[in-house]
């Protein structure tokens, strides 16, 4: 019998100033999936998040911390975590937020989806049985419209492509050149789902209840939303206009628009 995706999972937890949550979320992850290695990727949090995890790791070989020199964004944190996990032989890689907006108890269901042959299992708010609690009507509307737009532009049958609670089968991630992944924030999640779909892997969605963060402050900004919409638009146009995919035209256009976004922010 060959190995399964759930045999040696790694759970990647990106953090910046999550000292109020980090020990509890690591404990909850370890309880939900005892076989998992928990890798906290910390962007030099001034509140000592990484120090707390390092102290915990001294008594638990399944807890690790990756310290990064500065705050470089969600996408960069996940890419760094993916590389470390894959190099250590991970069979599945799970993304989860540190703020308890995602329930760690759902992780076994995501891993079961990978064991059943999916390349990506997404914890979805927008399929039957899923919901978002504590979010304002405006924030919920923006999220739903953004996901619908991404689905149409990219031709992917995913209701919650921006979801940050998901599990990848390791072989699917190995086929993606992480150095070429452009986006951050919501856009990173959409881009990764798009790339997995383009490679021909099956994507499934598992219903979850999304909770507003229990403690700390949100890292979401208008720039992240604008970036995601801009990237979806360019990728969607490129699907229909082969000329834009030739050479480095698409990348140059993205570079130009990102500079404009940074100047206006």
Coordinates of C-alpha atoms in Angstrom, one line a residue:
X1 CA 0.0 0.0 0.0
X2 CA 1.4 3.4 -1.1
X3 CA 1.7 6.4 1.1
X4 CA -1.4 8.6 1.6
X5 CA -1.5 12.4 1.7
X6 CA -2.5 12.3 5.4
X7 CA 0.5 10.2 6.3
X8 CA 3.0 13.0 7.0
X9 CA 1.1 16.4 6.9
X10 CA 2.6 19.7 7.7
X11 CA 0.4 22.6 8.9
X12 CA 1.8 26.1 7.9
X13 CA 0.7 28.9 10.2
X14 CA 1.9 32.4 9.0
X15 CA 2.1 34.9 11.8
X16 CA 2.7 38.6 12.5
X17 CA 1.9 39.8 16.1
X18 CA -0.1 36.7 17.0
X19 CA 1.2 36.2 20.6
X20 CA -2.3 36.3 22.0
X21 CA -3.4 33.3 19.8
X22 CA -0.3 31.3 18.9
X23 CA 0.0 28.8 21.7
X24 CA -3.7 28.0 21.7
X25 CA -3.9 27.5 18.0
X26 CA -0.8 25.2 17.9
X27 CA -2.3 23.2 20.7
X28 CA -5.6 22.9 18.8
X29 CA -3.8 21.8 15.6
X30 CA -1.8 19.2 17.4
X31 CA -5.0 17.8 19.0
X32 CA -6.9 17.7 15.7
X33 CA -4.1 16.1 13.7
X34 CA -1.6 14.4 16.1
X35 CA 0.6 13.3 13.1
X36 CA 1.0 16.8 11.8
X37 CA 4.1 18.9 12.1
X38 CA 3.2 22.5 12.8
X39 CA 5.4 25.1 11.2
X40 CA 4.9 28.7 12.3
X41 CA 6.3 31.1 9.8
X42 CA 6.8 34.4 11.6
X43 CA 7.7 37.7 10.0
X44 CA 9.7 39.1 12.9
X45 CA 6.7 39.8 15.1
X46 CA 7.7 42.5 17.7
X47 CA 5.3 41.0 20.2
X48 CA 7.4 37.8 20.6
X49 CA 5.3 35.4 18.7
X50 CA 8.3 33.4 17.4
X51 CA 9.9 33.2 20.9
X52 CA 6.7 31.6 22.3
X53 CA 6.7 29.0 19.5
X54 CA 10.4 28.3 19.9
X55 CA 9.9 27.7 23.7
X56 CA 7.1 25.3 22.9
X57 CA 9.1 23.5 20.2
X58 CA 11.8 22.5 22.8
X59 CA 9.3 20.1 24.3
X60 CA 7.5 19.0 21.1
X61 CA 9.4 17.8 18.1
X62 CA 6.3 18.3 15.9
X63 CA 6.4 22.1 16.5
X64 CA 8.8 24.3 14.5
X65 CA 9.3 28.0 13.8
X66 CA 10.7 29.6 10.7
X67 CA 11.8 33.2 11.4
X68 CA 11.8 35.6 8.5
X69 CA 13.7 38.9 8.6
X70 CA 10.8 41.2 7.9
X71 CA 7.1 41.5 7.1
X72 CA 7.0 40.4 3.4
X73 CA 3.4 39.3 3.1
X74 CA 1.2 36.2 3.3
X75 CA 2.1 34.7 -0.1
X76 CA 5.9 34.9 0.6
X77 CA 5.3 33.4 4.1
X78 CA 3.4 30.4 2.6
X79 CA 6.0 29.9 -0.2
X80 CA 8.8 29.8 2.4
X81 CA 6.8 27.3 4.5
X82 CA 5.9 25.1 1.6
X83 CA 9.6 24.9 0.6
X84 CA 10.6 23.8 4.1
X85 CA 7.8 21.3 4.4
X86 CA 8.4 19.7 1.0
X87 CA 12.2 19.5 1.6
X88 CA 11.3 17.6 4.8
X89 CA 9.2 15.1 2.9
X90 CA 5.7 16.3 3.7
X91 CA 2.9 14.4 2.0
X92 CA 0.3 17.2 2.5
X93 CA 0.5 20.9 3.3
X94 CA -2.3 22.6 5.2
X95 CA -2.8 26.4 5.4
X96 CA -4.6 27.8 8.5
X97 CA -4.8 31.2 10.1
X98 CA -3.5 31.8 13.6
X99 CA -6.5 33.8 14.8
X100 CA -9.1 30.9 15.1
X101 CA -11.1 32.2 12.2
X102 CA -10.6 28.6 11.0
X103 CA -11.5 25.6 13.2
X104 CA -8.6 23.1 13.4
X105 CA -11.1 20.3 14.0
X106 CA -12.0 20.5 10.3
X107 CA -8.5 19.6 9.1
X108 CA -9.0 15.8 9.1
X109 CA -11.8 16.3 6.6
X110 CA -9.5 18.3 4.3
X111 CA -6.9 15.6 4.5
X112 CA -9.5 12.9 3.8
X113 CA -10.3 14.8 0.6
X114 CA -6.7 14.5 -0.5
X115 CA -6.6 10.8 0.4
X116 CA -9.6 10.4 -1.9
X117 CA -7.6 11.8 -4.8
X118 CA -8.0 15.6 -4.7
X119 CA -5.0 17.8 -5.4
X120 CA -6.5 20.7 -3.3
X121 CA -9.2 20.6 -0.6
X122 CA -10.6 24.0 0.3
X123 CA -12.5 24.9 3.5
X124 CA -15.3 26.8 1.8
X125 CA -17.7 29.4 3.2
X126 CA -19.8 29.5 0.1
X127 CA -21.0 26.0 -0.6
X128 CA -24.0 24.3 1.1
X129 CA -23.3 23.9 4.8
X130 CA -20.7 26.7 4.9
X131 CA -21.1 30.1 6.5
X132 CA -19.3 33.2 7.8
X133 CA -20.1 34.4 11.3
X134 CA -19.4 37.9 12.6
X135 CA -18.6 39.5 9.3
X136 CA -20.3 42.7 8.2
X137 CA -22.7 42.6 5.3
X138 CA -20.4 44.8 3.2
X139 CA -17.3 42.6 3.9
X140 CA -19.3 39.5 3.1
X141 CA -20.7 41.0 -0.2
X142 CA -17.2 42.0 -1.3
X143 CA -15.9 38.5 -0.6
X144 CA -18.8 36.8 -2.5
X145 CA -18.5 39.1 -5.5
X146 CA -14.7 38.8 -5.6
X147 CA -15.0 35.0 -5.6
X148 CA -17.6 35.0 -8.2
X149 CA -15.5 37.3 -10.4
X150 CA -12.4 35.0 -10.0
X151 CA -14.4 31.9 -10.9
X152 CA -15.7 33.5 -14.1
X153 CA -12.5 35.1 -15.2
X154 CA -10.3 32.1 -14.5
X155 CA -12.8 29.4 -15.5
X156 CA -12.4 27.5 -12.3
X157 CA -15.3 25.7 -10.6
X158 CA -14.5 27.0 -7.1
X159 CA -16.9 28.9 -4.9
X160 CA -14.4 30.1 -2.4
X161 CA -11.1 30.6 -4.2
X162 CA -9.9 33.2 -1.7
X163 CA -10.2 30.9 1.3
X164 CA -7.1 30.7 3.4
X165 CA -8.0 27.3 5.0
X166 CA -7.0 24.6 2.6
X167 CA -4.9 21.5 2.1
X168 CA -2.6 20.6 -0.8
X169 CA -1.4 17.2 -1.9
X170 CA 2.4 17.4 -2.0
X171 CA 2.8 16.2 -5.5
X172 CA 0.5 19.0 -6.8
X173 CA 2.6 21.6 -5.1
X174 CA 5.8 20.1 -6.4
X175 CA 4.6 20.7 -9.9
X176 CA 4.2 24.5 -9.3
X177 CA 7.2 26.8 -9.6
X178 CA 6.8 28.7 -6.3
X179 CA 9.3 31.3 -7.5
X180 CA 6.9 32.3 -10.3
X181 CA 3.8 32.7 -8.0
X182 CA 3.2 36.5 -8.1
X183 CA 0.3 37.3 -5.7
X184 CA 0.0 38.0 -2.0
X185 CA -3.0 38.0 0.3
X186 CA -6.3 36.9 -1.3
X187 CA -4.6 37.0 -4.7
X188 CA -2.2 34.3 -3.6
X189 CA -5.0 31.9 -2.7
X190 CA -6.7 32.5 -6.0
X191 CA -3.5 32.1 -8.0
X192 CA -2.7 28.8 -6.3
X193 CA -6.1 27.4 -6.9
X194 CA -5.9 28.5 -10.6
X195 CA -2.4 26.8 -11.0
X196 CA -3.6 23.6 -9.4
X197 CA -6.6 23.6 -11.7
X198 CA -4.4 24.3 -14.8
X199 CA -2.3 21.3 -13.9
X200 CA -5.3 19.1 -14.1
X201 CA -5.7 18.2 -10.4
X202 CA -9.1 17.9 -8.9
X203 CA -10.2 20.6 -6.4
X204 CA -12.9 19.9 -3.8
X205 CA -14.6 22.2 -1.3
X206 CA -15.5 21.2 2.3
X207 CA -18.1 23.4 4.1
X208 CA -16.8 25.3 7.0
X209 CA -18.0 28.0 9.4
X210 CA -15.6 31.0 9.1
X211 CA -15.4 33.0 12.4
X212 CA -14.1 36.6 12.7
X213 CA -10.8 36.6 14.5
X214 CA -10.9 35.9 18.3
X215 CA -8.0 38.2 19.2
X216 CA -5.5 40.6 17.6
X217 CA -6.1 42.7 14.5
X218 CA -6.9 41.9 10.9
X219 CA -4.0 42.1 8.3
X220 CA -6.4 42.7 5.4
X221 CA -6.0 46.0 3.5
X222 CA -7.6 47.6 0.4
X223 CA -4.3 47.1 -1.5
X224 CA -4.6 43.3 -1.1
X225 CA -8.1 43.3 -2.5
X226 CA -7.1 45.6 -5.4
X227 CA -4.1 43.3 -6.2
X228 CA -6.3 40.2 -6.2
X229 CA -8.9 41.8 -8.6
X230 CA -6.1 43.2 -10.9
X231 CA -4.4 39.8 -11.1
X232 CA -7.7 37.9 -11.8
X233 CA -8.4 40.4 -14.6
X234 CA -5.1 40.0 -16.3
X235 CA -5.0 36.2 -15.9
X236 CA -8.6 36.0 -17.3
X237 CA -7.7 38.2 -20.3
X238 CA -4.6 36.1 -20.9
X239 CA -6.7 32.9 -21.1
X240 CA -8.6 34.5 -24.0
X241 CA -5.8 36.5 -25.7
X242 CA -2.8 34.2 -26.4
X243 CA -0.7 37.2 -27.5
X244 CA -0.5 38.4 -23.9
X245 CA 1.0 35.1 -22.8
X246 CA 3.8 35.3 -25.2
X247 CA 7.3 36.1 -23.9
X248 CA 7.1 38.2 -20.7
X249 CA 4.2 40.5 -21.7
X250 CA 1.9 39.3 -18.9
X251 CA 4.6 39.7 -16.3
X252 CA 5.5 43.2 -17.5
X253 CA 1.9 44.3 -17.4
X254 CA 1.5 43.0 -13.9
X255 CA 4.8 44.7 -12.8
X256 CA 3.5 48.0 -14.2
X257 CA 0.1 47.8 -12.6
X258 CA 1.6 46.8 -9.2
X259 CA 3.8 49.9 -9.3
X260 CA 0.8 52.1 -10.0
X261 CA -1.0 50.5 -7.0
X262 CA 1.9 51.1 -4.7
X263 CA 2.2 54.7 -5.8
X264 CA -1.5 55.4 -5.2
X265 CA -1.6 53.7 -1.8

